Every structure is written in structure tokens, then in C-alpha cells.
XYZ file of C-alpha atoms in Angstrom:
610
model
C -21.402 -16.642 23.337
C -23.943 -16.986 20.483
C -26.187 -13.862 22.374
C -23.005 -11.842 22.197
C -21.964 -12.941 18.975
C -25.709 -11.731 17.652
C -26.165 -8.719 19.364
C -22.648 -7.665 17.685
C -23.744 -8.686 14.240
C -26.963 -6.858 15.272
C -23.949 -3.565 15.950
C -22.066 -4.031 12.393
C -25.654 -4.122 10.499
C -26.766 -0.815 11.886
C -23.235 0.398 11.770
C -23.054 -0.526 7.706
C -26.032 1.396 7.151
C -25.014 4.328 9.057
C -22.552 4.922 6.114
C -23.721 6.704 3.330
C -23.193 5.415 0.410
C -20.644 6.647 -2.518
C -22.187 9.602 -4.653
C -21.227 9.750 -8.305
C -20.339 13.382 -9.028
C -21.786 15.938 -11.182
C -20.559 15.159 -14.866
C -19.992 18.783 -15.785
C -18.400 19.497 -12.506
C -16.040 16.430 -13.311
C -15.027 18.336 -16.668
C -14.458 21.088 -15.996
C -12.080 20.131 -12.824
C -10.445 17.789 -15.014
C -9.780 20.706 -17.534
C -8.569 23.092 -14.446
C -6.272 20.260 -13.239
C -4.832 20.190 -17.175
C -3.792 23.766 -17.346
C -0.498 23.362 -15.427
C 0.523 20.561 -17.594
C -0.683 21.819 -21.472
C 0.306 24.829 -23.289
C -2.711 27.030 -24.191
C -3.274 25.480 -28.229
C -3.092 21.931 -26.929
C -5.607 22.919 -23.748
C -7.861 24.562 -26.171
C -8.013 21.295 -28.930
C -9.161 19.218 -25.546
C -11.391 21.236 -24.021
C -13.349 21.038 -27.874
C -13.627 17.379 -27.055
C -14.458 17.537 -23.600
C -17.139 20.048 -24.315
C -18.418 17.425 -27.045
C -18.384 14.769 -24.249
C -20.028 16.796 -21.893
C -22.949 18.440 -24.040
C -26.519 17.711 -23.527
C -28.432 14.258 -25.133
C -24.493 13.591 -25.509
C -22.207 10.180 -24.804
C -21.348 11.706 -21.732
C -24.819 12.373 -20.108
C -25.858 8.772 -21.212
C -22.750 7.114 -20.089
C -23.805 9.598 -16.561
C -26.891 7.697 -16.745
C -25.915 4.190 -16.427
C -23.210 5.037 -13.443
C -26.753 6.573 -11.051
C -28.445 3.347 -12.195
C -25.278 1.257 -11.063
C -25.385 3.492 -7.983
C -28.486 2.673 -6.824
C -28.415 -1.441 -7.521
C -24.827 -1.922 -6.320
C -22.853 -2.213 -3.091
C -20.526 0.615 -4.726
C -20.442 1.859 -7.629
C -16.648 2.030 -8.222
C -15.089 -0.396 -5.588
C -15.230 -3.343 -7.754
C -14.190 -2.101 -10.911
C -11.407 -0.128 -9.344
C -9.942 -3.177 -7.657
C -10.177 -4.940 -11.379
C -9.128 -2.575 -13.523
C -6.065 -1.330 -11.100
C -4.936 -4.596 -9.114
C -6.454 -7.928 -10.760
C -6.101 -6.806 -14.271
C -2.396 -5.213 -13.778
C 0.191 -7.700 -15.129
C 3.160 -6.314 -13.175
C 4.714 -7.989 -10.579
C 3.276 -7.824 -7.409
C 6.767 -7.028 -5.475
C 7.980 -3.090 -6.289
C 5.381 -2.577 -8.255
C 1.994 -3.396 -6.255
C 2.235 -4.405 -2.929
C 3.543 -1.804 -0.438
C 5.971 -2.644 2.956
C 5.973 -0.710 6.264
C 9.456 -0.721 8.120
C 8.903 -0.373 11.527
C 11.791 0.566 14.377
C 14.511 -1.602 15.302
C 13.624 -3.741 18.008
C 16.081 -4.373 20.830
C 17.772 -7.735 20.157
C 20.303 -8.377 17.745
C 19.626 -12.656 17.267
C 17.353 -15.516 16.485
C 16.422 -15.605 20.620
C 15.219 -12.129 20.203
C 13.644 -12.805 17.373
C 11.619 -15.536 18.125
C 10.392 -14.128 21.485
C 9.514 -10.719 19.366
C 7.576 -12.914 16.956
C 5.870 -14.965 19.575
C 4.347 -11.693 21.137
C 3.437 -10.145 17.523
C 1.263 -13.385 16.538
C 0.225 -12.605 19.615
C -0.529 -9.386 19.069
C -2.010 -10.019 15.169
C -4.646 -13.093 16.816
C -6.090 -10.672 19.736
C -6.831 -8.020 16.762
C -8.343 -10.692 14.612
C -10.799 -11.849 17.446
C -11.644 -8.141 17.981
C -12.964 -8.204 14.436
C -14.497 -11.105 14.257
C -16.715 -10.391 17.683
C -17.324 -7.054 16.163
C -15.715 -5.584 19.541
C -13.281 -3.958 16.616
C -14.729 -0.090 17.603
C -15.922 2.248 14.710
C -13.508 4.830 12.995
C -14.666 8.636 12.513
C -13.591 11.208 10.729
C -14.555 14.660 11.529
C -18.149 13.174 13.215
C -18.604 10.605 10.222
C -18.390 7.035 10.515
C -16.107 5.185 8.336
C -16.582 1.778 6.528
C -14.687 -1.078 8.162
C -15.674 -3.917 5.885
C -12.187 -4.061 4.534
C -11.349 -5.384 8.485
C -12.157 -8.931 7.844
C -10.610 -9.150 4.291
C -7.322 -8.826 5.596
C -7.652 -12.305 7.708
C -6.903 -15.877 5.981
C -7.144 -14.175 2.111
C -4.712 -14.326 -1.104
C -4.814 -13.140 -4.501
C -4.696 -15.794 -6.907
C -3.062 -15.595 -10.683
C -4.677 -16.025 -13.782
C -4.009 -16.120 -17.291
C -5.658 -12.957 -18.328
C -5.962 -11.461 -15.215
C -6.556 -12.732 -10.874
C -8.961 -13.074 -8.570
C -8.878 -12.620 -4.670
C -10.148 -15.601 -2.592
C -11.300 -14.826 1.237
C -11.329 -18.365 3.463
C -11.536 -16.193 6.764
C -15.114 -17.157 8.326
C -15.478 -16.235 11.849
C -16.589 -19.193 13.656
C -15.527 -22.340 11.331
C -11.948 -20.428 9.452
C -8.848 -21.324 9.345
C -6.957 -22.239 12.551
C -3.147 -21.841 11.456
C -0.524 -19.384 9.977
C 1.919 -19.821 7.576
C 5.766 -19.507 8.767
C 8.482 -19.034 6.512
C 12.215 -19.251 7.160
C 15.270 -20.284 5.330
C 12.852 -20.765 2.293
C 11.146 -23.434 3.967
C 7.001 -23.109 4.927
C 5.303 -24.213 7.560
C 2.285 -24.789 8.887
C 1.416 -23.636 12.336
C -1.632 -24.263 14.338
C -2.489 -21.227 16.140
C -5.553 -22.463 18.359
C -6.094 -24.919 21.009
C -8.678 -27.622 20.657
C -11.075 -25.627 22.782
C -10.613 -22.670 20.253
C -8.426 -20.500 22.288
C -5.472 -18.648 20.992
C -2.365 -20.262 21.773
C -0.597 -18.337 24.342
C 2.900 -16.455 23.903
C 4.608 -19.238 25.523
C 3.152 -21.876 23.614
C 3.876 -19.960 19.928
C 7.324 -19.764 21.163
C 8.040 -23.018 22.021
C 5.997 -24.120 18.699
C 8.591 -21.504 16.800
C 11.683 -23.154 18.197
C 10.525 -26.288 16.631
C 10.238 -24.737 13.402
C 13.441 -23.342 13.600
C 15.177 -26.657 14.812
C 13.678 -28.472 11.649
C 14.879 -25.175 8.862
C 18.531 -25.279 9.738
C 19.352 -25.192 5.987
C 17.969 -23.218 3.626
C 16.177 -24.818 1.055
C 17.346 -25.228 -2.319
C 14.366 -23.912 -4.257
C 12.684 -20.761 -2.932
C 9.266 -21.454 -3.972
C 8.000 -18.048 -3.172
C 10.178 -16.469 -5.366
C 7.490 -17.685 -8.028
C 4.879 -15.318 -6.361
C 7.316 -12.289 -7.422
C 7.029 -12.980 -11.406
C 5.325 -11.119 -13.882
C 1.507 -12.359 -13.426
C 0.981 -13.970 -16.760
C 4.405 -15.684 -16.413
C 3.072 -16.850 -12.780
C 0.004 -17.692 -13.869
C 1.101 -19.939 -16.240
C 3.476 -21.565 -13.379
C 0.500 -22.009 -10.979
C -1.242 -24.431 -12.948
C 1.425 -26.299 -13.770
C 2.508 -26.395 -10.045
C -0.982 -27.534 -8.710
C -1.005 -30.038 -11.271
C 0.653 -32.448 -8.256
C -1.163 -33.320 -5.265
C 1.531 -32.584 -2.797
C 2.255 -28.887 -4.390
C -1.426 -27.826 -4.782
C -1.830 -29.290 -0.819
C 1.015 -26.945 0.413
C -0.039 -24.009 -1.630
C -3.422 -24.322 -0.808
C -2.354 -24.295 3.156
C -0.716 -21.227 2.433
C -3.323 -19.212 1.103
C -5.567 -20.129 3.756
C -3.231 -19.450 6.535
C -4.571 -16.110 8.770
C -1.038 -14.511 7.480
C 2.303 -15.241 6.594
C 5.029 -14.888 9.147
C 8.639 -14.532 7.245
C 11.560 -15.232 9.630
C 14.326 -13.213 7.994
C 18.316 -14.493 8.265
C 20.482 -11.596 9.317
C 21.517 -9.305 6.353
C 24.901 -7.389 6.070
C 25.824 -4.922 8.867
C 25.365 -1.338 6.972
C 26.073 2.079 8.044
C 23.039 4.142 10.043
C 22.718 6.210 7.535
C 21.882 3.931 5.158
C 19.819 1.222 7.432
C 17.001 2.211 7.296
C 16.465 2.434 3.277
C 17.949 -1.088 3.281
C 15.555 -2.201 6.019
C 12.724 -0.424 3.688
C 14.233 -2.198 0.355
C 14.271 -5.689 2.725
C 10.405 -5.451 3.674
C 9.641 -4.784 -0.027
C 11.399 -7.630 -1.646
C 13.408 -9.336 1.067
C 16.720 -8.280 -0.965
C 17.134 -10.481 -3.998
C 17.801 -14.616 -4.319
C 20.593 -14.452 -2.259
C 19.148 -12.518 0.434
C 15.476 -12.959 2.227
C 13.454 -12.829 -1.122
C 12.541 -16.748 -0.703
C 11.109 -15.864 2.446
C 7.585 -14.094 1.079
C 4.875 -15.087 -0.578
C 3.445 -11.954 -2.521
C 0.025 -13.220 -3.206
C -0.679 -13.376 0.648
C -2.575 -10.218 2.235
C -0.648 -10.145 5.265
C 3.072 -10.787 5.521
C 4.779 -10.239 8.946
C 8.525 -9.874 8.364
C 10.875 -10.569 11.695
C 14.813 -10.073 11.252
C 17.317 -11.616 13.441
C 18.589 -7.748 13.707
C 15.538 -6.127 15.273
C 14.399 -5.110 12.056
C 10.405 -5.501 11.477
C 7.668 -4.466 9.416
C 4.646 -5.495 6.783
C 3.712 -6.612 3.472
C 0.537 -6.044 2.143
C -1.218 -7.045 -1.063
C -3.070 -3.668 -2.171
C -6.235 -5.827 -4.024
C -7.767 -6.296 -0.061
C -5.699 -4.085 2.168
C -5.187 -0.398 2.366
C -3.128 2.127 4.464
C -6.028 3.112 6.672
C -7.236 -0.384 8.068
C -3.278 -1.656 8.373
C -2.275 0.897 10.426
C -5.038 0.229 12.878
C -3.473 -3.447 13.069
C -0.093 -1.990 13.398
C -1.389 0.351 16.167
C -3.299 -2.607 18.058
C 0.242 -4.935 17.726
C 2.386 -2.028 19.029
C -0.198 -1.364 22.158
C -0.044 -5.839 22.462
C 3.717 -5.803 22.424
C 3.852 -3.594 25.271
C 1.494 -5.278 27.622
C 3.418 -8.440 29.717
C 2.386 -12.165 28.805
C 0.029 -12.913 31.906
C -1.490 -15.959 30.027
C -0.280 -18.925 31.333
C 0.459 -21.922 29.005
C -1.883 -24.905 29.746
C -0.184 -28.346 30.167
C -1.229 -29.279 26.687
C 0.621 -31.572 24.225
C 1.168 -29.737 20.859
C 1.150 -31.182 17.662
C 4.264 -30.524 15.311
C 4.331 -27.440 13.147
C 3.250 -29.123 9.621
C 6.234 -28.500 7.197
C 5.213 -27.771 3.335
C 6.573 -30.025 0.581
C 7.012 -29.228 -2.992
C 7.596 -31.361 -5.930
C 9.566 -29.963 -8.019
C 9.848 -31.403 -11.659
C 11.984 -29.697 -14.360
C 9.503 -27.598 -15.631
C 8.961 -26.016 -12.381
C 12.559 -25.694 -11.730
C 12.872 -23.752 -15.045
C 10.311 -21.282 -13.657
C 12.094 -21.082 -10.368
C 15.288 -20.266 -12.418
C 13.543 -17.576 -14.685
C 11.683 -15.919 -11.154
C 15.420 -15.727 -9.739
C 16.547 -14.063 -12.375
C 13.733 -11.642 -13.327
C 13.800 -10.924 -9.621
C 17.271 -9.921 -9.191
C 16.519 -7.824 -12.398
C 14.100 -5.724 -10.357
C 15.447 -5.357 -7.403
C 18.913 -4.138 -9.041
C 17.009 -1.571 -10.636
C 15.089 -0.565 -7.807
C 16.928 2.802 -5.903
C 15.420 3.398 -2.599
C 16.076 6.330 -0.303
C 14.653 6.604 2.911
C 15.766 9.954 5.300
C 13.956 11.873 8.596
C 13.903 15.190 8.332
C 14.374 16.618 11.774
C 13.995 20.189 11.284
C 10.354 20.365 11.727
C 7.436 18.164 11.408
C 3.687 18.643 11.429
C 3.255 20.977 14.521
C 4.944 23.711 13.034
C 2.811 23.754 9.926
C -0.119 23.602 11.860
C 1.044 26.713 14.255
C 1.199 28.260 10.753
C -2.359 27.593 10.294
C -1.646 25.372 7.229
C -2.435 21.798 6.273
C 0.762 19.553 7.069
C -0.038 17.072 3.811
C -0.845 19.772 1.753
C 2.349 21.672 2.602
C 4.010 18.738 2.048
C 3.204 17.744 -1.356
C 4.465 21.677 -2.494
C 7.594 21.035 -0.598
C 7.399 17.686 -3.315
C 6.435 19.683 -6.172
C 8.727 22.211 -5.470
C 11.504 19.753 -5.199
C 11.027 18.030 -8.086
C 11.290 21.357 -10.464
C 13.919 21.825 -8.688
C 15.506 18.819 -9.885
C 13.971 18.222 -13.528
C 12.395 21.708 -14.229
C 9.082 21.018 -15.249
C 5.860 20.007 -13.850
C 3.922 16.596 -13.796
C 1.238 14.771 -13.532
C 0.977 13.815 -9.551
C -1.439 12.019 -7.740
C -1.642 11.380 -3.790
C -4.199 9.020 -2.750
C -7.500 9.975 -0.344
C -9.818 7.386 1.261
C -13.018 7.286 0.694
C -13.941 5.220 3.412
C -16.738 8.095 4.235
C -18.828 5.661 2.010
C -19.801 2.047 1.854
C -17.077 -0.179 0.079
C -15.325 2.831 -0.597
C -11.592 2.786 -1.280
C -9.578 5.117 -2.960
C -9.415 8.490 -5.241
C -6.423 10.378 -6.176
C -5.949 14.343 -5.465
C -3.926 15.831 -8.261
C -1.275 18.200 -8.269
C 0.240 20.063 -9.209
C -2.485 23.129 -9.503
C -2.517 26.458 -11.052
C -1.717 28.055 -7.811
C 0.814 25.673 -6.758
C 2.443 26.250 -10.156
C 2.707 29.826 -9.822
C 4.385 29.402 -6.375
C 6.881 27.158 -7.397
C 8.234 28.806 -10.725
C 8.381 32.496 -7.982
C 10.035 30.296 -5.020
C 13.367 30.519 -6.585
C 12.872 33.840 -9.032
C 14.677 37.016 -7.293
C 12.477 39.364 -9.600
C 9.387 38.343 -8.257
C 7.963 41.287 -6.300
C 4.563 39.357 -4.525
C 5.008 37.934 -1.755
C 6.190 34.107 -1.381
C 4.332 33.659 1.652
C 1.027 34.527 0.076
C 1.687 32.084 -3.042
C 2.697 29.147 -0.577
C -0.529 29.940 1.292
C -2.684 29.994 -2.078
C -0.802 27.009 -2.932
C -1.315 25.348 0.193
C -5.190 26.360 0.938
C -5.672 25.243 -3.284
C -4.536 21.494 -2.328
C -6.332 21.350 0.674
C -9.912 22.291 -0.960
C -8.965 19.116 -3.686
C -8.086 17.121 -0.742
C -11.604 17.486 1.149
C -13.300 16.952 -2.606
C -11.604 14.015 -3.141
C -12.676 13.142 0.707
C -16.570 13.384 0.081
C -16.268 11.806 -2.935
C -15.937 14.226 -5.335
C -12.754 13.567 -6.902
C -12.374 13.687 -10.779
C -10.661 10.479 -11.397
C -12.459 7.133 -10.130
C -15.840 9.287 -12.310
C -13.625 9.522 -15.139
C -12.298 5.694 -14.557
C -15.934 5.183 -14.756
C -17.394 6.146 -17.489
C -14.926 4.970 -19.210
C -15.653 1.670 -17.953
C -19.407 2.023 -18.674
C -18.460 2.788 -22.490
C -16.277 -0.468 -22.179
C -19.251 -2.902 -20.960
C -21.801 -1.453 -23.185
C -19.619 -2.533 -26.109
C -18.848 1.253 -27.068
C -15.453 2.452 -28.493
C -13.646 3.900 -26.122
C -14.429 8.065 -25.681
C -12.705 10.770 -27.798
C -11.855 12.185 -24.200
C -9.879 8.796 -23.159
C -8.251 8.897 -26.607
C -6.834 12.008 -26.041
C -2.782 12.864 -25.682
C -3.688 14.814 -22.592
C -5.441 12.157 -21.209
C -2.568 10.098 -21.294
C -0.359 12.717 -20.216
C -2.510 13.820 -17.321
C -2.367 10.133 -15.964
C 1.113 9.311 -16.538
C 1.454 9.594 -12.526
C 5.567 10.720 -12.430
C 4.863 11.312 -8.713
C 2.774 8.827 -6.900
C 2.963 10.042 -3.372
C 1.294 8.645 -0.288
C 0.475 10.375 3.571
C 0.763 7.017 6.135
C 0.384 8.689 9.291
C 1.067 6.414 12.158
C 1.781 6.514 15.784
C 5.260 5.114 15.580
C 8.145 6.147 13.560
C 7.152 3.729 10.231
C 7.896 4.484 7.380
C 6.110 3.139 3.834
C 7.438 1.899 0.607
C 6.450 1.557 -2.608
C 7.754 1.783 -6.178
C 6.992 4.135 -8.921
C 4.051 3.859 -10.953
C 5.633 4.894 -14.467
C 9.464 3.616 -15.929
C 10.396 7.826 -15.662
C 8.155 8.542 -12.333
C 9.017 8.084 -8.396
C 7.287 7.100 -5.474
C 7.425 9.360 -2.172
C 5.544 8.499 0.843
C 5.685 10.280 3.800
C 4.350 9.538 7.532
C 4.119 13.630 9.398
C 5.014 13.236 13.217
C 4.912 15.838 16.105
C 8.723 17.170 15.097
C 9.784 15.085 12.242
C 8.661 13.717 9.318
C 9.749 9.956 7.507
C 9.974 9.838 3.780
C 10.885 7.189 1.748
C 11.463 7.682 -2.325
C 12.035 5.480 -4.731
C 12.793 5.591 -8.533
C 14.262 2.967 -11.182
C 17.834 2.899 -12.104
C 16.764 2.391 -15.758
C 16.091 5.181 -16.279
C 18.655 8.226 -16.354
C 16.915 11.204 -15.939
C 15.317 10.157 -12.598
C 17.393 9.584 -8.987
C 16.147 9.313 -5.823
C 18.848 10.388 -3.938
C 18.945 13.513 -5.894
C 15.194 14.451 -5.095
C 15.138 13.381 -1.487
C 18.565 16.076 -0.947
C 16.637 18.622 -2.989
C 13.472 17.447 -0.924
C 15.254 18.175 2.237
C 16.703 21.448 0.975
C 12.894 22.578 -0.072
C 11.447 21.736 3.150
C 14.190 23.696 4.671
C 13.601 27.165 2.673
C 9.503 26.708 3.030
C 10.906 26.727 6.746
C 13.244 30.504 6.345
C 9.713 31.808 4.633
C 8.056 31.695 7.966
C 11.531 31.603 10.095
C 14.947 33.302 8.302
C 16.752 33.122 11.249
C 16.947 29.212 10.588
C 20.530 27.970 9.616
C 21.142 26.801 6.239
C 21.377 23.298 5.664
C 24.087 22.136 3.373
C 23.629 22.405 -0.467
């Protein structure tokens, strides 16, 4: 075992430095796309004022070229230039709460049982499922992703394992237990508000069979017949300031700081979820979305999570299924490879056969609760419910087409996509925003994420024709322009030339060198160019999952989208607070755009219903 385990170490080493590492862009060529990406969002006097001061940044012996400087120095002495600081600035430094606003769920389909037995035996066989992926990584069997002949990075792979964000005062920090000989040995389970801890390894350091997590389930569930009368997790949900505070005042007894200290160790967090109200099919599966999210308020599942953990299985006693993921470790990318490895597991027969083993008892976590801790679990409840009330979640599949049509088309399905988005949301609030989809960058070493704007000149000039009977030019040849425009951003943003992590950049380089912060970041357009009123998101899976997340702004949505064969999922959320945005509204006039994109290429299609 130790020759195997060395020549596969030997594999990741000459894997890592197969991939190249992140570039840091051309500063002009950074200004002058972020000035082309402003023009469909500024009238001409207030484009002109900023492209004064990004000419001023830009010019030579200027703040610009020295800020330019320090980034290729940070290049060449760092692991990535922009990993860390993105994680920081965007995740660890953010003081929102983690559920709606942070971490994103996957609802996968309904399963076929309808009660705890199911449940349990569906559970059994995902743990399963999650500890034959985990050993994959840690061997290094875990084989290498491409994308179009180019290795990606998989160091994110072992982050996801037996690692939780922790809150701070002024901002948290991630700790990773997961080793792979000497880690932790046990999950967490939750259910009925009530954590365990369960062993997931036999004394000889083999995974516990199928069998043996189900019988070791049935014991937790035999000892959680009530639900508890403080849902501790509901904590993890609060505003991170307000949690951070609450953490140290929690850990302040032995017995708490124990059981929470089990929990973020645990590999992941398994939340058995109590049945929820029977609902109509066309509404399920935005309430099974809305469930996996936030588990449905105080009254509902919301006890049941634990927001700080990186990976959080959710089981319902309906069939319903899916994942929680904290977004400072995980990303789309590496989850759906679990997801895909689970689904393959789940349809492969136990042949493992239970050894005659005694088990020990699945641990249960206590909590002392004083009254200062019970005020904070009264205050979570409430901001909680506050949240989730004015979350509004709409999740539909349009059937019409899906991404093989596009591509007979000779189009890009994403990119046709997000101007079926754009086009929809004029639609509904006639103007333009600032829009950004996210792109991996996993091309490069650490790399995460960068965001491809829209909308663009092109797709601008499409939209404002698309419903204009004057218009003589053609509508096929804008949506083309419009299409092949996105695409080229898309495959910058891909190799790492995206406009937005640079700018992020030097604006963080000004920060640390004790600068004032740039005339360019000062600017009104800045701000308007990155108050994201569409945060969108591609998740392309095998299965029919769909992803949900909330907005990033008060006035903005969040659409995410996973393109299949014939169909397409969407799910789009906005915030009840505010009255000029509805998400029901935009995913009818989403459907309804999709639809007439569709009669541009095929008029004989029947109208759908306005």
C-alpha cells in the first residue's frame, strides 16, 4: 500500500505541474475591455468622463503600470496570484449570511420511496457512494479532468473532505482536518435537530459497508424520535458578525465546543429531512429547490443544516435529495464530479458483505445551552424566517428545446442562453444591466473563478430589434452577432483573460501597499458596472439537477441553468422586498423568449401562451 500510495503522489506532483499557471492580463487590454463592456450600460457624456480616468490609470510611469508591476511579481512568488485574495475578499470577508446568500443547493430527482425506510436505505447507499469517491481522491486514483486537450487543476478535490468555514469577528477562516492516512473517521448526521456522530470505518480502516451504515442509521433514528427543542444549526444561518459573536460564547463550555468541534471535522454532514407538505407538481420542484437551500424556515427542516460545513447531503422522507455546499472550498465543477460518481454508486448493487463485527453506538452531540445562547437561538429563528419569507424561488423545465438544437444551429448553447436571459429581462424591466455568469479557470493552478459580462454592444443591439417591427436587418444575423460576441468573452474569461479578478486585483494591490483606493474604483460606473442585477450560473450535469442560489444585489436575481439533450432546468430567484423585481414574472417571460429565439430559426413552431 505505501508503494502505491507513492507512486500516486509521484502522479498528482507531475500532474500539478502540468498546469500552467494563472497569467495576469495585459493592463491596457484590461481597460479598454472594461470600457467596451461599459458602453451598453452609460450614456455617451458619462462614458466619456470615465474613460478620462481610466486613460489616467492606464498611462505610462502611471498608478496603473506600477500597481501592474507588483501583480507579475506576486505571479511569479505565489501559488496564484488571485485565488487567495478572491476567496477573502468575496467569501471570508462577506458578512451575509451564508444560507440564500452564499452557499448554493443542487436538487436532484425524486427518488422512488415515499418514507423513512426508503430513506434510510437511499442514504445508506449515498454515504456509500460519497466514501468510495473520497478514497478515489485520497489514492490519487481520482482521474484528471480536460478541457479541450488541457488538463485541469483538481486541488480543490481534497478540500471538499472533513473541512468548515469558521466565523470571526471581522471576517472567517476555512479550516481543512481531511489528511489522507490519519483524518477523520466519522460523519456528522442530523435529524429532528439532533447531531450525531457516526463512525464510518472499521477498525481495520475499511469503509463500513451499506448494510452496516444502515443498521448504524436505524439507531440514530430510534434515539431522534423528538425533535429537539433548540435547533443549534440554525445559529450557522445568522448574519456572520452576529454568529461570530455566538461562537465564542458557545465554545466557551466544554461540552458545546466538543460537539461543535466533531462537527466540523466530520467528512460531511448528512441532514435527514422530516416530510414537508404535499404540494402540487408544478410547484415541487421550486419547493424542493427552496428546501435544499434553507431547509424551509424554523418550523420546517432549517434545524437540520449546518451552513459552515462544505458538504451537506440532504435526504427527505419524500424522495427528495440534493446538496449544500459552502462556496469558500467548493465549486460547481469539482461537485458535480461527486454528484456524477454517487449517481454511477447508487446504481451498482451492494455486493459487500457486512462482517460479523460489533458496532459501537452512533455518538449523539450535546449542547449546553445557557440563556445567552438561547437568546441567540431566538434571534437566528427569527432573522431566519425573515429571509426565507423574502426569498421567491421559481424553478421550471423548458421542454421545447434544449442544447442540441442550438448546437444544430451552429451556436453556443450557454451563450444563446444568457441572450434568451437578457432578452427576457428587458422584456420585463426595459433596460439593461450589469450581468455576470461565472467561468472556471481551472485551466490554471489554484485557479477558481472569473465572471463573463453581459450584456455587450452586440447583444444590446439584438435585443432592443427582437421586438421592434421597423427594424429592416435581419434578427437572425443580430442573434448570431450576439451569440458569437458572448462566446469570444466566454473563451477570454476561460484562458484567463477576463477583466474582472485583474481589476479585483489591482485594486487589492493599492489596498496592501497602503494606497487610497484608485480614481477608477471610485468611480459611479464602477459601481454601476458591478452591481451584478443578474448573477447567472451554467451547472451542466448528467442528471436532471437543478442549482440554486440567491441574488447578489437587494434589486438583482439569480438564474442558473443546467442545458440537457432536449430540455433545459432553470431555477430563478429574486427577493420579495423589493417591488420592482419577481421571479415568476421573468421565468414566464424567460420561457416566452426562449420560445421566439426558437420561431427565428423555426416559425412553424406553435405559440406558447402569453
Amino acid at each position: 500500500q505505501y508503494v502505491v500510495r507513492s507512486i500516486f503522489a509521484a502522479l498528482r506532483k507531475a500532474h500539478s505541474s502540468s498546469v500552467r499557471p494563472q497569467p495576469v492580463p495585459p493592463l491596457l487590454q484590461t481597460l479598454q475591455r472594461y470600457l467596451t463592456a461599459l458602453e451598453p450600460l452609460l450614456p455617451p457624456e458619462e462614458l466619456e468622463h470615465t474613460r478620462g480616468i481610466v486613460q489616467k490609470f492606464g498611462c505610462p510611469g502611471g498608478l496603473g503600470e506600477n500597481l501592474q508591476r507588483e501583480l507579475i511579481k506576486r505571479a511569479k512568488h505565489s501559488h496564484n496570484w488571485i485565488s487567495d485574495w478572491w476567496v477573502q475578499w468575496a467569501y471570508l470577508e462577506c458578512r451575509q449570511p451564508l444560507a440564500v446568500h452564499s452557499n448554493p443547493a443542487i436538487s436532484l430527482p425524486k427518488r422512488d420511496f415515499t418514507d423513512w425506510r426508503g430513506q434510510l436505505v437511499f442514504a445508506s447507499k449515498l454515504i456509500a457512494g460519497v466514501l468510495d469517491f473520497k478514497a478515489q481522491v485520497d489514492s490519487g486514483r481520482l482521474g484528471v479532468e480536460y478541457i479541450r486537450g488541457q488538463p485541469l487543476c483538481m486541488e480543490l478535490f481534497p478540500q471538499l473532505f472533513s473541512s468548515c468555514r469558521i466565523p470571526g469577528p471581522k471576517h472567517d477562516h476555512v479550516i481543512h482536518y481531511g489528511r489522507p492516512r490519519r483524518g477523520p473517521a466519522h460523519i456528522t448526521v442530523v435529524r429532528n435537530y439532533q447531531f450525531f456522530q457516526l463512525d464510518v470505518y472499521n477498525s481495520d480502516g475499511t469503509p463500513l459497508t451499506e448494510s452496516q451504515i444502515h443498521a448504524q442509521l436505524l439507531r440514530i433514528r430510534s434515539q431522534s424520535w423528538k425533535t429537539d427543542k433548540q435547533p443549534m444549526g440554525i445559529l450557522t444561518s445568522e448574519h456572520r458578525h452576529t454568529w461570530g459573536q455566538a461562537y465564542t460564547r458557545l465554545l466557551r463550555d466544554k461540552i458545546n465546543k466538543e460537539s461543535v468541534r466533531l462537527i466540523e471535522k466530520s467528512i460531511f454532514t448528512l441532514c435527514l429531512d422530516s416530510p414537508v407538505m404535499r404540494i402540487s407538481d408544478e410547484k415541487y420542484s421550486s419547493r424542493m429547490a427552496a428546501q435544499i437551500l434553507h431547509g424551509g424556515g424554523t418550523f420546517s427542516n432549517s434545524g437540520n443544516r449546518w451552513f459552515d460545513k462544505t458538504l451537506q447531503f440532504v435526504v427527505g422522507e419524500d424522495g427528495s435529495w440534493g446538496l449544500l455546499y459552502e462556496h469558500a472550498t467548493a465549486e460547481g465543477p469539482p461537485i458535480a464530479t461527486l454528484l456524477d460518481h454517487v449517481l454511477d454508486y447508487c446504481k451498482k448493487p451492494d455486493r459487500m458483505r457486512a462482517p460479523l463485527i460489533p458496532l459501537p453506538m452512533p455518538k449523539k452531540l450535546y449542547f449546553y445551552i445557557n440563556s445567552e445562547i438561547k437568546w441567540d437561538l431566538e434571534m437566528a429563528k427569527q432573522n431566519l424566517d425573515i429571509l426565507i419569507n423574502d426569498l421567491d424561488i421559481k424553478c421550471f423545465n423548458f421542454q421545447r428545446f434544449g442544447k442540441d438544437f442550438v448546437k444544430q444551429l451552429k451556436l453556443s448553447p450557454n451563450s444563446f442562453i444568457q441572450v434568451a436571459i437578457q432578452l427576457a429581462y428587458y422584456r420585463v424591466h426595459s433596460e439593461v444591466c450589469a450581468a455576470c455568469d461565472i467561468a472556471s479557470l481551472r485551466m490554471f493552478r489554484g485557479g477558481r473563478t472569473d465572471y463573463i459580462r453581459s450584456p455587450t454592444n452586440q447583444m444590446l443591439s439584438f435585443i432592443r430589434a427582437f421586438d421592434d417591427d421597423a427594424v429592416s436587418v435581419t434578427k437572425v444575423q443580430l442573434l448570431r452577432e450576439a451569440v458569437d460576441a458572448y462566446s469570444i468573452l466566454t473563451k477570454q474569461s476561460l484562458m484567463g483573460q477576463g477583466i474582472d479578478r485583474h481589476l479585483l486585483g489591482l485594486k487589492l494591490q493599492a489596498i496592501e501597499e497602503g494606497l487610497s483606493v484608485p480614481r477608477i474604483f471610485m468611480d459611479t460606473a464602477y459601481g454601476l458596472a458591478t452591481h451584478w442585477k443578474l448573477r447567472t450560473g451554467q451547472v451542466p450535469a448528467n442528471t436532471d439537477s437543478v442549482m440554486c442560489f440567491g441574488p447578489l444585489v437587494p434589486d438583482g436575481y439569480a438564474v442558473c441553468y443546467n442545458p440537457q439533450q432536449d430540455h433545459v432546468h432553470f431555477s430563478i430567484t429574486a427577493f420579495n422586498c423589493c417591488e420592482e423585481t419577481n421571479a415568476e414574472k421573468l421565468a414566464l417571460t424567460l420561457e416566452r423568449s426562449l420560445h421566439d429565439l426558437q420561431e427565428l430559426f423555426q416559425p412553424t413552431c406553435h405559440p406558447v401562451a402569453k
